[in-house]
Coordinates of C-alpha atoms and ligand atoms in Angstrom, one line a residue:
X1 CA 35.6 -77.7 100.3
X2 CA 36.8 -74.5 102.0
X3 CA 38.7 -74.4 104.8
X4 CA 38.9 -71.9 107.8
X5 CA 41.7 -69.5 107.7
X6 CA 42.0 -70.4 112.3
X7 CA 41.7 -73.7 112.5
X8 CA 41.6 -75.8 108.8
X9 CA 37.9 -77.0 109.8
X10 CA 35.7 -77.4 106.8
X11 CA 33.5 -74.4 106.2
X12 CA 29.9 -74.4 105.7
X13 CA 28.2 -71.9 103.2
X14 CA 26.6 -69.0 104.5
X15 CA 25.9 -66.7 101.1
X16 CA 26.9 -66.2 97.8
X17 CA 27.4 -62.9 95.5
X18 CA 28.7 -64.4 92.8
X19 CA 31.8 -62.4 90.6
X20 CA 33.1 -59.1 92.2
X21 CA 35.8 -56.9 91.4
X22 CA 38.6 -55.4 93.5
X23 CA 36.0 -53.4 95.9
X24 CA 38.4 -50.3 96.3
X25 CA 39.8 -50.1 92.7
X26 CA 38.3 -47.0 90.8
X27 CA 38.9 -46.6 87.4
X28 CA 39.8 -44.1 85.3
X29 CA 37.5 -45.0 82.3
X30 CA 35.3 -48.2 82.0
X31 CA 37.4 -50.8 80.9
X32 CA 37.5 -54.0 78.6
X33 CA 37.9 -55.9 81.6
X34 CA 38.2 -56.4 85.1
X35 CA 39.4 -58.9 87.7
X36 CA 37.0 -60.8 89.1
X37 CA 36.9 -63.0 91.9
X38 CA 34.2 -65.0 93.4
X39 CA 32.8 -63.3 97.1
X40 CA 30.9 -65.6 99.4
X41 CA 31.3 -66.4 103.4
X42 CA 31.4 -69.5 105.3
X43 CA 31.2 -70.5 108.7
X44 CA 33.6 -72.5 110.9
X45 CA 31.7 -74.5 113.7
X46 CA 34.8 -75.7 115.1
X47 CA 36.3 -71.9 116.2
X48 CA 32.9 -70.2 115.2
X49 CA 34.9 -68.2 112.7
X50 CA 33.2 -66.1 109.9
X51 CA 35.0 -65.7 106.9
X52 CA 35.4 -65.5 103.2
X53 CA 35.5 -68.9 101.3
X54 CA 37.9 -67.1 98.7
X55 CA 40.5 -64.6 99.5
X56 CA 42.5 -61.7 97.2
X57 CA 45.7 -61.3 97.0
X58 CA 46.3 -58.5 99.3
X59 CA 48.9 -56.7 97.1
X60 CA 46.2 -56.5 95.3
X61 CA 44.3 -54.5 97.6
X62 CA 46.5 -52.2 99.7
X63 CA 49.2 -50.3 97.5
X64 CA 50.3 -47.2 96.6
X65 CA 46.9 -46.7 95.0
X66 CA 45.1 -47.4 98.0
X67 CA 41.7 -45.5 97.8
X68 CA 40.0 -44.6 101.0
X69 CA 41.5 -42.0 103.1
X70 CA 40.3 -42.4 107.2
X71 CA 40.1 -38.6 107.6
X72 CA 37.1 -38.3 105.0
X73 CA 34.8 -38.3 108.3
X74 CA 34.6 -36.1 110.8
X75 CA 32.7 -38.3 113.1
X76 CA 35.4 -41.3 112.7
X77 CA 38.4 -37.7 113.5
X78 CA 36.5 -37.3 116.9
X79 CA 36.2 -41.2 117.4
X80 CA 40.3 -41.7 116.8
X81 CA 40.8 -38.6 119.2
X82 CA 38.7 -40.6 121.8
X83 CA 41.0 -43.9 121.0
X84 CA 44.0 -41.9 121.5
X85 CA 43.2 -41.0 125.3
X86 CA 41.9 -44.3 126.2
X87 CA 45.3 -45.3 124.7
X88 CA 46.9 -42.3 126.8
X89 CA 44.9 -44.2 129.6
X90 CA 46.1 -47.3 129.5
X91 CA 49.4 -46.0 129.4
X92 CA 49.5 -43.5 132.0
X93 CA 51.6 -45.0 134.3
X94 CA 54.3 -46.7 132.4
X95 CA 57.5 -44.9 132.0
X96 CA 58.6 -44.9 128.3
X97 CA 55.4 -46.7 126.9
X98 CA 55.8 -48.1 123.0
X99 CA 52.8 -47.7 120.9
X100 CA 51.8 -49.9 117.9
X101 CA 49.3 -49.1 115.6
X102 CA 48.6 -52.0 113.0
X103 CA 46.8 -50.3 109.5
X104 CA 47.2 -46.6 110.8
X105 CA 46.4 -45.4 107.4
X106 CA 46.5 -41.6 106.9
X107 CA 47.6 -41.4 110.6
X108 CA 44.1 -40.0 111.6
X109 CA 44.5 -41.9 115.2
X110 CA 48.1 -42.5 115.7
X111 CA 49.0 -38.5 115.0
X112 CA 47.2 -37.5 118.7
X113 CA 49.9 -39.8 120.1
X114 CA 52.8 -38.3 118.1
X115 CA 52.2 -34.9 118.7
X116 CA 52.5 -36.1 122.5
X117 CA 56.2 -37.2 121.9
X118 CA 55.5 -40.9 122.8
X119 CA 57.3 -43.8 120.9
X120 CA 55.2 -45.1 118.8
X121 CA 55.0 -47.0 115.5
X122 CA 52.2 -47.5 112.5
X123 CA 52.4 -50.2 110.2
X124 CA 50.9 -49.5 106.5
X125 CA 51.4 -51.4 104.0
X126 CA 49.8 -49.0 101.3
X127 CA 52.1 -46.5 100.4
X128 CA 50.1 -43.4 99.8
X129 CA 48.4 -43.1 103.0
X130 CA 51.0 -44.2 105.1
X131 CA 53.0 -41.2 103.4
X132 CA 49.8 -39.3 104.3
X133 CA 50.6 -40.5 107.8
X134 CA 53.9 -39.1 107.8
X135 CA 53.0 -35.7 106.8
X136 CA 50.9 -35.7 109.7
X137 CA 54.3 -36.4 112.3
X138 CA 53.7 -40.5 112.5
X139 CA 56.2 -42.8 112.5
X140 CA 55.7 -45.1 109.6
X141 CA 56.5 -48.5 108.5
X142 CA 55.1 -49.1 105.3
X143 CA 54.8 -52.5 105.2
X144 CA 52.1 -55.7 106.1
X145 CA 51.9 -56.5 109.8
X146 CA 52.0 -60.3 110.5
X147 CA 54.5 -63.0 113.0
X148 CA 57.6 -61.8 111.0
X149 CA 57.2 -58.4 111.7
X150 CA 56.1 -58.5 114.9
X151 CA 59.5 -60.2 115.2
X152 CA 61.4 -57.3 113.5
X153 CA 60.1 -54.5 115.1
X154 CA 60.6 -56.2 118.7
X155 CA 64.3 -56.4 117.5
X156 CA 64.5 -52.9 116.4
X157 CA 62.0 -51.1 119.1
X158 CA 61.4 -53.2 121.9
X159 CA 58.2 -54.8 123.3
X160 CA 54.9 -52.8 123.2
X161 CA 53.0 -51.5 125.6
X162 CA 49.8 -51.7 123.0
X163 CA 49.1 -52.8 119.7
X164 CA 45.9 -51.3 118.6
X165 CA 44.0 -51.7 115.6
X166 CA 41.0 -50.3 113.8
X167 CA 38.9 -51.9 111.4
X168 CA 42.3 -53.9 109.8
X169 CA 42.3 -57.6 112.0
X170 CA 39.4 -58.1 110.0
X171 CA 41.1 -57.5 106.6
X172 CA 44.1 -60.3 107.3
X173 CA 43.9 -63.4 105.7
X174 CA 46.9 -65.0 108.0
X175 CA 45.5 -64.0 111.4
X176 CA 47.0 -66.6 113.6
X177 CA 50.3 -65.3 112.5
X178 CA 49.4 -61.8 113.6
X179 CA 48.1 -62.8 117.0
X180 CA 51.1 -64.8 117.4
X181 CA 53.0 -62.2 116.6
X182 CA 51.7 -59.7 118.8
X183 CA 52.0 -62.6 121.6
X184 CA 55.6 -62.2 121.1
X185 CA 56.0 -58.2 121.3
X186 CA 53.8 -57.7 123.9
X187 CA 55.0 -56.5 127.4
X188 CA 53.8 -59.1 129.7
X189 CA 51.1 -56.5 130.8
X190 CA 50.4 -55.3 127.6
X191 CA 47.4 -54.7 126.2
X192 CA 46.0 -55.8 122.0
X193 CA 43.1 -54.0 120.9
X194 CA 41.0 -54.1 118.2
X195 CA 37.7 -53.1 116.2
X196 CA 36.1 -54.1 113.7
X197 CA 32.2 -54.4 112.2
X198 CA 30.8 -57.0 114.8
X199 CA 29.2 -59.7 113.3
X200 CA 25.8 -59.6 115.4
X201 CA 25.0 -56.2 113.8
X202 CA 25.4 -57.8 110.3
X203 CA 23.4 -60.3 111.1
X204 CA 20.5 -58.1 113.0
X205 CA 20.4 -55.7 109.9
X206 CA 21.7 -58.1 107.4
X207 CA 24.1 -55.5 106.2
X208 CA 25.8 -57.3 103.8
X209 CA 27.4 -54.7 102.2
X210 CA 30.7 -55.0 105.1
X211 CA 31.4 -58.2 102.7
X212 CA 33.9 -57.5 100.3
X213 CA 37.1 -58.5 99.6
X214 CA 38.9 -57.1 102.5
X215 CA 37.3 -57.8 105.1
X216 CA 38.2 -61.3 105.0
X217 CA 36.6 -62.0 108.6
X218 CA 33.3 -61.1 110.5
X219 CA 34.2 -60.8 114.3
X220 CA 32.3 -61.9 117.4
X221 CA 32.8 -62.5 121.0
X222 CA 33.1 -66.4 120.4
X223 CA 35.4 -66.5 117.7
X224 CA 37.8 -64.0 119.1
X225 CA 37.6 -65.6 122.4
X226 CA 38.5 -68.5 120.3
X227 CA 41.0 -67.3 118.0
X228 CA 42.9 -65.4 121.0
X229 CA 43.0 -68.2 122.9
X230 CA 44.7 -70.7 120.0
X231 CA 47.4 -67.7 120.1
X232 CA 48.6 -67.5 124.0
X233 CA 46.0 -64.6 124.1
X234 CA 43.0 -64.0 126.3
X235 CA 39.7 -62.1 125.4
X236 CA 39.5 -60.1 129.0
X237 CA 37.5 -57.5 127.7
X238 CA 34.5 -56.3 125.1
X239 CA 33.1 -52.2 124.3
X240 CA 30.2 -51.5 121.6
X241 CA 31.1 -49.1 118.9
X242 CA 28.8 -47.1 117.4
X243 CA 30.4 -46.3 113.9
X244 CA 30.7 -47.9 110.6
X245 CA 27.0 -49.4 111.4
X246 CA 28.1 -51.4 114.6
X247 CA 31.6 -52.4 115.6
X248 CA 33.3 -54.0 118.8
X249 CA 36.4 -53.5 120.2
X250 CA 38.5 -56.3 121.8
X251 CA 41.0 -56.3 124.3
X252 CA 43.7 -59.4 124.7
X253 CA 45.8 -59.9 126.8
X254 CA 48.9 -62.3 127.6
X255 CA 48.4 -65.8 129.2
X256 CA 45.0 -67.3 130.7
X257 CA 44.7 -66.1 133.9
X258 CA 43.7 -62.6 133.5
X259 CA 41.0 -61.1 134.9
X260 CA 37.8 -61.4 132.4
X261 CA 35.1 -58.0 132.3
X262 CA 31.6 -59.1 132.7
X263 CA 31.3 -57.7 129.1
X264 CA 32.8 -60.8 127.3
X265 CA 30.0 -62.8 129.6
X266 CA 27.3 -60.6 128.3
X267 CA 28.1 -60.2 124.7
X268 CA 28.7 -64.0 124.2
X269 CA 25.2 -64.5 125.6
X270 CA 24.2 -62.3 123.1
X271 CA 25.6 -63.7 120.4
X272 CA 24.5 -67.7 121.4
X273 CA 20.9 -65.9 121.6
X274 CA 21.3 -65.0 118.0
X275 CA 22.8 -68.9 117.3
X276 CA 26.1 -67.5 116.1
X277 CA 27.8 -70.0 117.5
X278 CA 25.5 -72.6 115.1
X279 CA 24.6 -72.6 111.4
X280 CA 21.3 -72.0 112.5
X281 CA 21.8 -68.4 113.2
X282 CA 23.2 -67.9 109.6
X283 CA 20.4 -69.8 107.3
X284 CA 17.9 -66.9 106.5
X285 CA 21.1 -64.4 105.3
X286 CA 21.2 -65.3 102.0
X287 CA 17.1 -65.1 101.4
X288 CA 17.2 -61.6 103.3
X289 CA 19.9 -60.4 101.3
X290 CA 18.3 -61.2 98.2
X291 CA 15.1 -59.4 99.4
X292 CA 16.9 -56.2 100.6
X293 CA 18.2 -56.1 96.8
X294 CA 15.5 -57.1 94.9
X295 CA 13.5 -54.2 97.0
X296 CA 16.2 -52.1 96.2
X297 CA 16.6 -52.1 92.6
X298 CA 12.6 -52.5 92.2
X299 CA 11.9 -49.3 93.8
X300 CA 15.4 -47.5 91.8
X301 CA 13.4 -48.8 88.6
X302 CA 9.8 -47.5 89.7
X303 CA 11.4 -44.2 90.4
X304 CA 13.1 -44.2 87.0
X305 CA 9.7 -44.9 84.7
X306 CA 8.9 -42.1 86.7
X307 CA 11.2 -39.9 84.9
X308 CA 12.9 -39.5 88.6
X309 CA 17.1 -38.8 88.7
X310 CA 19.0 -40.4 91.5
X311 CA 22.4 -39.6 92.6
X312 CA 24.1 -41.5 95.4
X313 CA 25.9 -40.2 98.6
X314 CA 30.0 -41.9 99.2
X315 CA 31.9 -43.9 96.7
X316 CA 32.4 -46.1 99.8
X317 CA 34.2 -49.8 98.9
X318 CA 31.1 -51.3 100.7
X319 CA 28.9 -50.3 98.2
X320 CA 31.0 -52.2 95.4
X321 CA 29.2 -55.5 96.9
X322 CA 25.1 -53.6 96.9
X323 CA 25.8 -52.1 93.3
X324 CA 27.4 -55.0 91.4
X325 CA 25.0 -57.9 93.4
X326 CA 22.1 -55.6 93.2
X327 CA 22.8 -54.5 89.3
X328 CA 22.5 -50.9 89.8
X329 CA 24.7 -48.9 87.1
X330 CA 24.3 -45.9 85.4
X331 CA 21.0 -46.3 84.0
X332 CA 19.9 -46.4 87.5
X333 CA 22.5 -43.9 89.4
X334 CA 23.4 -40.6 87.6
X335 CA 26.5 -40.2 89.6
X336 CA 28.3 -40.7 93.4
X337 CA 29.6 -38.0 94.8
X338 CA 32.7 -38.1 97.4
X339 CA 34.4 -35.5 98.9
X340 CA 38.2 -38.0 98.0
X341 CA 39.8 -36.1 95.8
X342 CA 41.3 -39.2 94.1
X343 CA 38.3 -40.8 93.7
X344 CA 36.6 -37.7 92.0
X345 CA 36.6 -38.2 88.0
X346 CA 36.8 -42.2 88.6
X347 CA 34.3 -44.8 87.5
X348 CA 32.8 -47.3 90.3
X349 CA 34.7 -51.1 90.1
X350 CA 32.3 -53.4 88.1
X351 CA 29.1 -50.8 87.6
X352 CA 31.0 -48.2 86.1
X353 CA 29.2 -45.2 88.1
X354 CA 30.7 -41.4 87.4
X355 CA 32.1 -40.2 90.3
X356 CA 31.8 -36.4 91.1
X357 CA 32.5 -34.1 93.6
X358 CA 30.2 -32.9 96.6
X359 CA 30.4 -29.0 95.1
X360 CA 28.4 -31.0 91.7
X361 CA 26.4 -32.5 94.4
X362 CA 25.6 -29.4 95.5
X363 CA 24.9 -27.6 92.1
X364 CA 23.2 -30.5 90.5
X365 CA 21.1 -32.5 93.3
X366 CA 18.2 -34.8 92.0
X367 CA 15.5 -35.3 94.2
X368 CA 16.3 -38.8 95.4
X369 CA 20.0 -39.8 96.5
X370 CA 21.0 -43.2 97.5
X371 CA 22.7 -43.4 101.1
X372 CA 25.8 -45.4 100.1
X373 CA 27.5 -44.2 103.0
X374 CA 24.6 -45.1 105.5
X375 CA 27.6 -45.6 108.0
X376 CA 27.6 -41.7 108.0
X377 CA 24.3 -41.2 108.1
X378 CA 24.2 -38.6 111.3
X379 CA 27.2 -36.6 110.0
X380 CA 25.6 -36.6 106.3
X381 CA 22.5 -35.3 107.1
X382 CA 24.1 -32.6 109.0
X383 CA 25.5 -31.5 106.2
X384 CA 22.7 -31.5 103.9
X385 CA 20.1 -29.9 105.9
X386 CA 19.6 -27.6 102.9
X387 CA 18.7 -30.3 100.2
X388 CA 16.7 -32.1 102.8
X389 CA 14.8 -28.7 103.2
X390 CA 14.4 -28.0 99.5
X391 CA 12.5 -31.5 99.4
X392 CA 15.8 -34.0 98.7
X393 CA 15.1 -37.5 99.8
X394 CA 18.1 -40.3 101.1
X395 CA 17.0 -43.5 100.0
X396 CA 18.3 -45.9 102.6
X397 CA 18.1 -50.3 102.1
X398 CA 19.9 -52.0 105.9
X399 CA 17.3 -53.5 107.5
X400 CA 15.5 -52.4 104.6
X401 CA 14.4 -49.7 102.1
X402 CA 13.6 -46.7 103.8
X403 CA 13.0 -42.9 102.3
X404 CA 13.9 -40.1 104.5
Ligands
LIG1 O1 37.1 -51.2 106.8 C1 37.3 -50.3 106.0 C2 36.7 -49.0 106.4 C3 37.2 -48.4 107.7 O2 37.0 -48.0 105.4 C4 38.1 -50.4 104.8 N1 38.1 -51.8 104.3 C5 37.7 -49.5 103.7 C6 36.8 -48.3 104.1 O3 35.4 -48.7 103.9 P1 34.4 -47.8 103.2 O4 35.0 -47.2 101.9 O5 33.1 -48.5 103.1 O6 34.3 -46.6 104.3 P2 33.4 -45.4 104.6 O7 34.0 -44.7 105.8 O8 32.0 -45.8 104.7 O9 33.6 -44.5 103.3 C7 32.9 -43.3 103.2 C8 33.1 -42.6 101.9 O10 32.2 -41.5 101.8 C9 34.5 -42.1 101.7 O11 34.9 -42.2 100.3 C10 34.3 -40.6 102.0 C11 32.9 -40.3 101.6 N2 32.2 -39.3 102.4 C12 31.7 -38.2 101.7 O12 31.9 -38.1 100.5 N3 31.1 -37.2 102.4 C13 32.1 -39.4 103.7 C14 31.5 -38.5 104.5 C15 31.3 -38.6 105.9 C16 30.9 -37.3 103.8 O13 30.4 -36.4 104.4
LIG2 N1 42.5 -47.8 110.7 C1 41.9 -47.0 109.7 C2 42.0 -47.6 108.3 C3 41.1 -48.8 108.0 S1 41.2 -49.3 106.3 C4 40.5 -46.7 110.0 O1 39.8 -47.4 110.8 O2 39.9 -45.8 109.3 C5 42.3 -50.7 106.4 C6 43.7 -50.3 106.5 O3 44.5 -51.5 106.8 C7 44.3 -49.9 105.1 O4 44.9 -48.6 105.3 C8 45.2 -51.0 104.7 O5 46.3 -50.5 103.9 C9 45.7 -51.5 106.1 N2 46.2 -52.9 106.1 C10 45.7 -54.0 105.4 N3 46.4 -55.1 105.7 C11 47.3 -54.8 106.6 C12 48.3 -55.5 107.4 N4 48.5 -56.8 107.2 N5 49.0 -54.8 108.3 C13 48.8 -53.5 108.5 N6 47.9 -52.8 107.8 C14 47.1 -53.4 106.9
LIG3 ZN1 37.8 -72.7 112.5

């Protein structure tokens, strides 16, 4: 039996994808051999938690070869800008505020508050985009954020005014530790907060591509109310995202008597609607996720009899979960093209996809491109207005298979 990564409750089995590989590691040629490990998520009905049964190191994971670069969107450069003065917000009257930022990355956030001259701090433990980071005028520690550091960087900075975090609570296995942690270097008024892919837009589109191997958990109103509240924290505050296909940002705070937004009332309803808080609400995943793929592939096949060529659109880490559960590999998918310059010239982890740059994309584009990057979906089809013109279709599969 597993047991939940909050409270050491047994889990119960939501779905299985069998053997995956590392879900960011391109490779420079097909190999031999690759590391698997075995993906599937369970629920916790004690703390409501949503998690991975079986975890990666993450060392693993986030190193100096870390692949994905924020700054590769122009939509999620806009959406950081509008973090940073919600940040500049919450700070506006304290006298020399302290920033945190916990998994900056290439500093696509963190830079708007640097450039400001405020004291601030990102921790990053993957070497090459935290350097990344630095070029662009952050203040780096490259390094895992968890209780310990919390602890050292009180010591060497002082308390924090904020600790923010995007799309990284969700990728860390020990996260009592970290909310512990951030308990401790929190001003007493301070403010945590966080987003991640919320679990109710999973659910409602069964996107099950956001499971991979580092996003170890699925967030929702009830288990971060939950987990916070295990940590000395409070859940006084919910906002709906709209990028990376539905996220939620939460805000703690210290103690239990703060007060508590409407919000959290209103998207816990929401959420016991949708029986997240039972195994009810979770037992028809695995049987749509094995439609969404067997549709998928059916129609990648019918296309190919056809005599059809299909290219696909981001060499996202998502889409390491559709390809390899799904079987689609290079007999189905030409190539991927991605505008990541390190990712250019790599093969896809387990299908062993050609990646190619958006310039072949643009000189070589078969009629029918799979959306891999369906997060991006309004800023990519901005961009190719011209092959949507000439006749180009996006294949899309979440809720299900769509061609546009
Ligand atoms: O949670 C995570 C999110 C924030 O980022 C991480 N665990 C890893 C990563 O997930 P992802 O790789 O699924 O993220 P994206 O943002 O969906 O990746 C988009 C990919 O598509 C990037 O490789 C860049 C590429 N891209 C492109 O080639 N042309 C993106 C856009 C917008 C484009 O126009
Ligand atoms: N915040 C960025 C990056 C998300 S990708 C964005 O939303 O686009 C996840 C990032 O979290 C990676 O850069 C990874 O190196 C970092 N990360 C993973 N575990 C971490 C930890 N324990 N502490 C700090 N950062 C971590
Ligand atoms: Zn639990």
């Amino acid at each position: 039996m597993n047991s939940c990564k909050v409270c050491d409750n047994d889990l119960k089995n939501i779905v299985n994808f069998g053997p995956m590989p590392i879900s960011n590691r391109f490779l420079p040629a097909p190999p031999e051999e690759e590391f698997l490990y075995e993906l599937s998520v369970g629920f916790c009905s004690e703390c409501y938690m949503v998690q991975l049964e079986k975890t990666v190191d993450p060392e693993m994971m986030f190193n100096e070869n870390y692949a994905f670069f924020s700054s590769t969107s122009k939509k999620m450069e806009n959406h950081f800008d509008e973090m940073a003065e919600d940040i500049l917000e919450i700070i506006a009257n304290q006298t020399s505020p302290f920033v945190i930022e916990i998994g900056c990355n290439d500093g696509i956030m963190l830079k708007n508050i640097a450039k400001r001259g405020i004291h601030h701090l990102g921790m990053e433990p993957s070497g090459n985009v935290a350097e990344r980071a630095r070029e662009n005028g952050v203040e780096v520690f490259t390094g895992f954020f968890n209780g310990k550091s919390a602890l050292d960087i009180m010591e060497k900075h002082g308390e924090a005014d904020v600790i923010s975090g995007a799309n990284v609570m969700c990728h860390i296995e020990n996260i009592n530790s970290v909310l512990e942690g951030a308990a401790v270097l929190l001003k007493n008024d301070g403010v945590m907060f966080f987003e991640d892919p919320y679990l109710l837009d999973i659910v409602k589109k069964t996107s099950f591509d956001q499971i991979y191997d580092e996003h170890v958990f699925y967030f929702c109103g009830l288990s971060i109310s939950e987990l916070a509240q295990r940590n000395g924290l409070q859940l006084v505050d919910m906002a709906a995202q709209g990028v990376h296909g539905g996220s939620m940002r939460y805000f703690l705070k210290k103690g239990s008597k703060n007060r508590v937004s409407e919000n959290v009332t209103r998207h816990i309803s929401a959420e016991r609607e949708f029986n997240l808080h039972t195994l009810d609400g979770y037992l028809s995943f695995q049987k749509k996720v094995n439609k969404i793929s067997a549709d998928l592939r059916k129609m990648l096949v019918a296309l190919k009899e056809q005599g059809q060529r299909i290219a696909a659109y981001g060499a996202t880490s998502k889409s390491t979960t559709l390809l390899n559960f799904s079987k689609i590999g290079p007999e189905l998918i030409d190539y991927i093209c991605d505008t990541t310059p390190t990712k250019i010239g790599k093969y896809t982890p387990g299908t062993h996809i050609p990646i190619k740059s958006h310039q072949h994309f643009q000189t070589d584009s078969p009629p029918y491109t799979l959306l891999l990057a369906w997060n991006h979906q309004k800023e990519i089809f901005a961009k190719e207005l011209e092959y949507r013109k000439k006749g180009g279709k996006f294949i899309t599969f979440f809720p299900g298979i769509n061609i546009k």
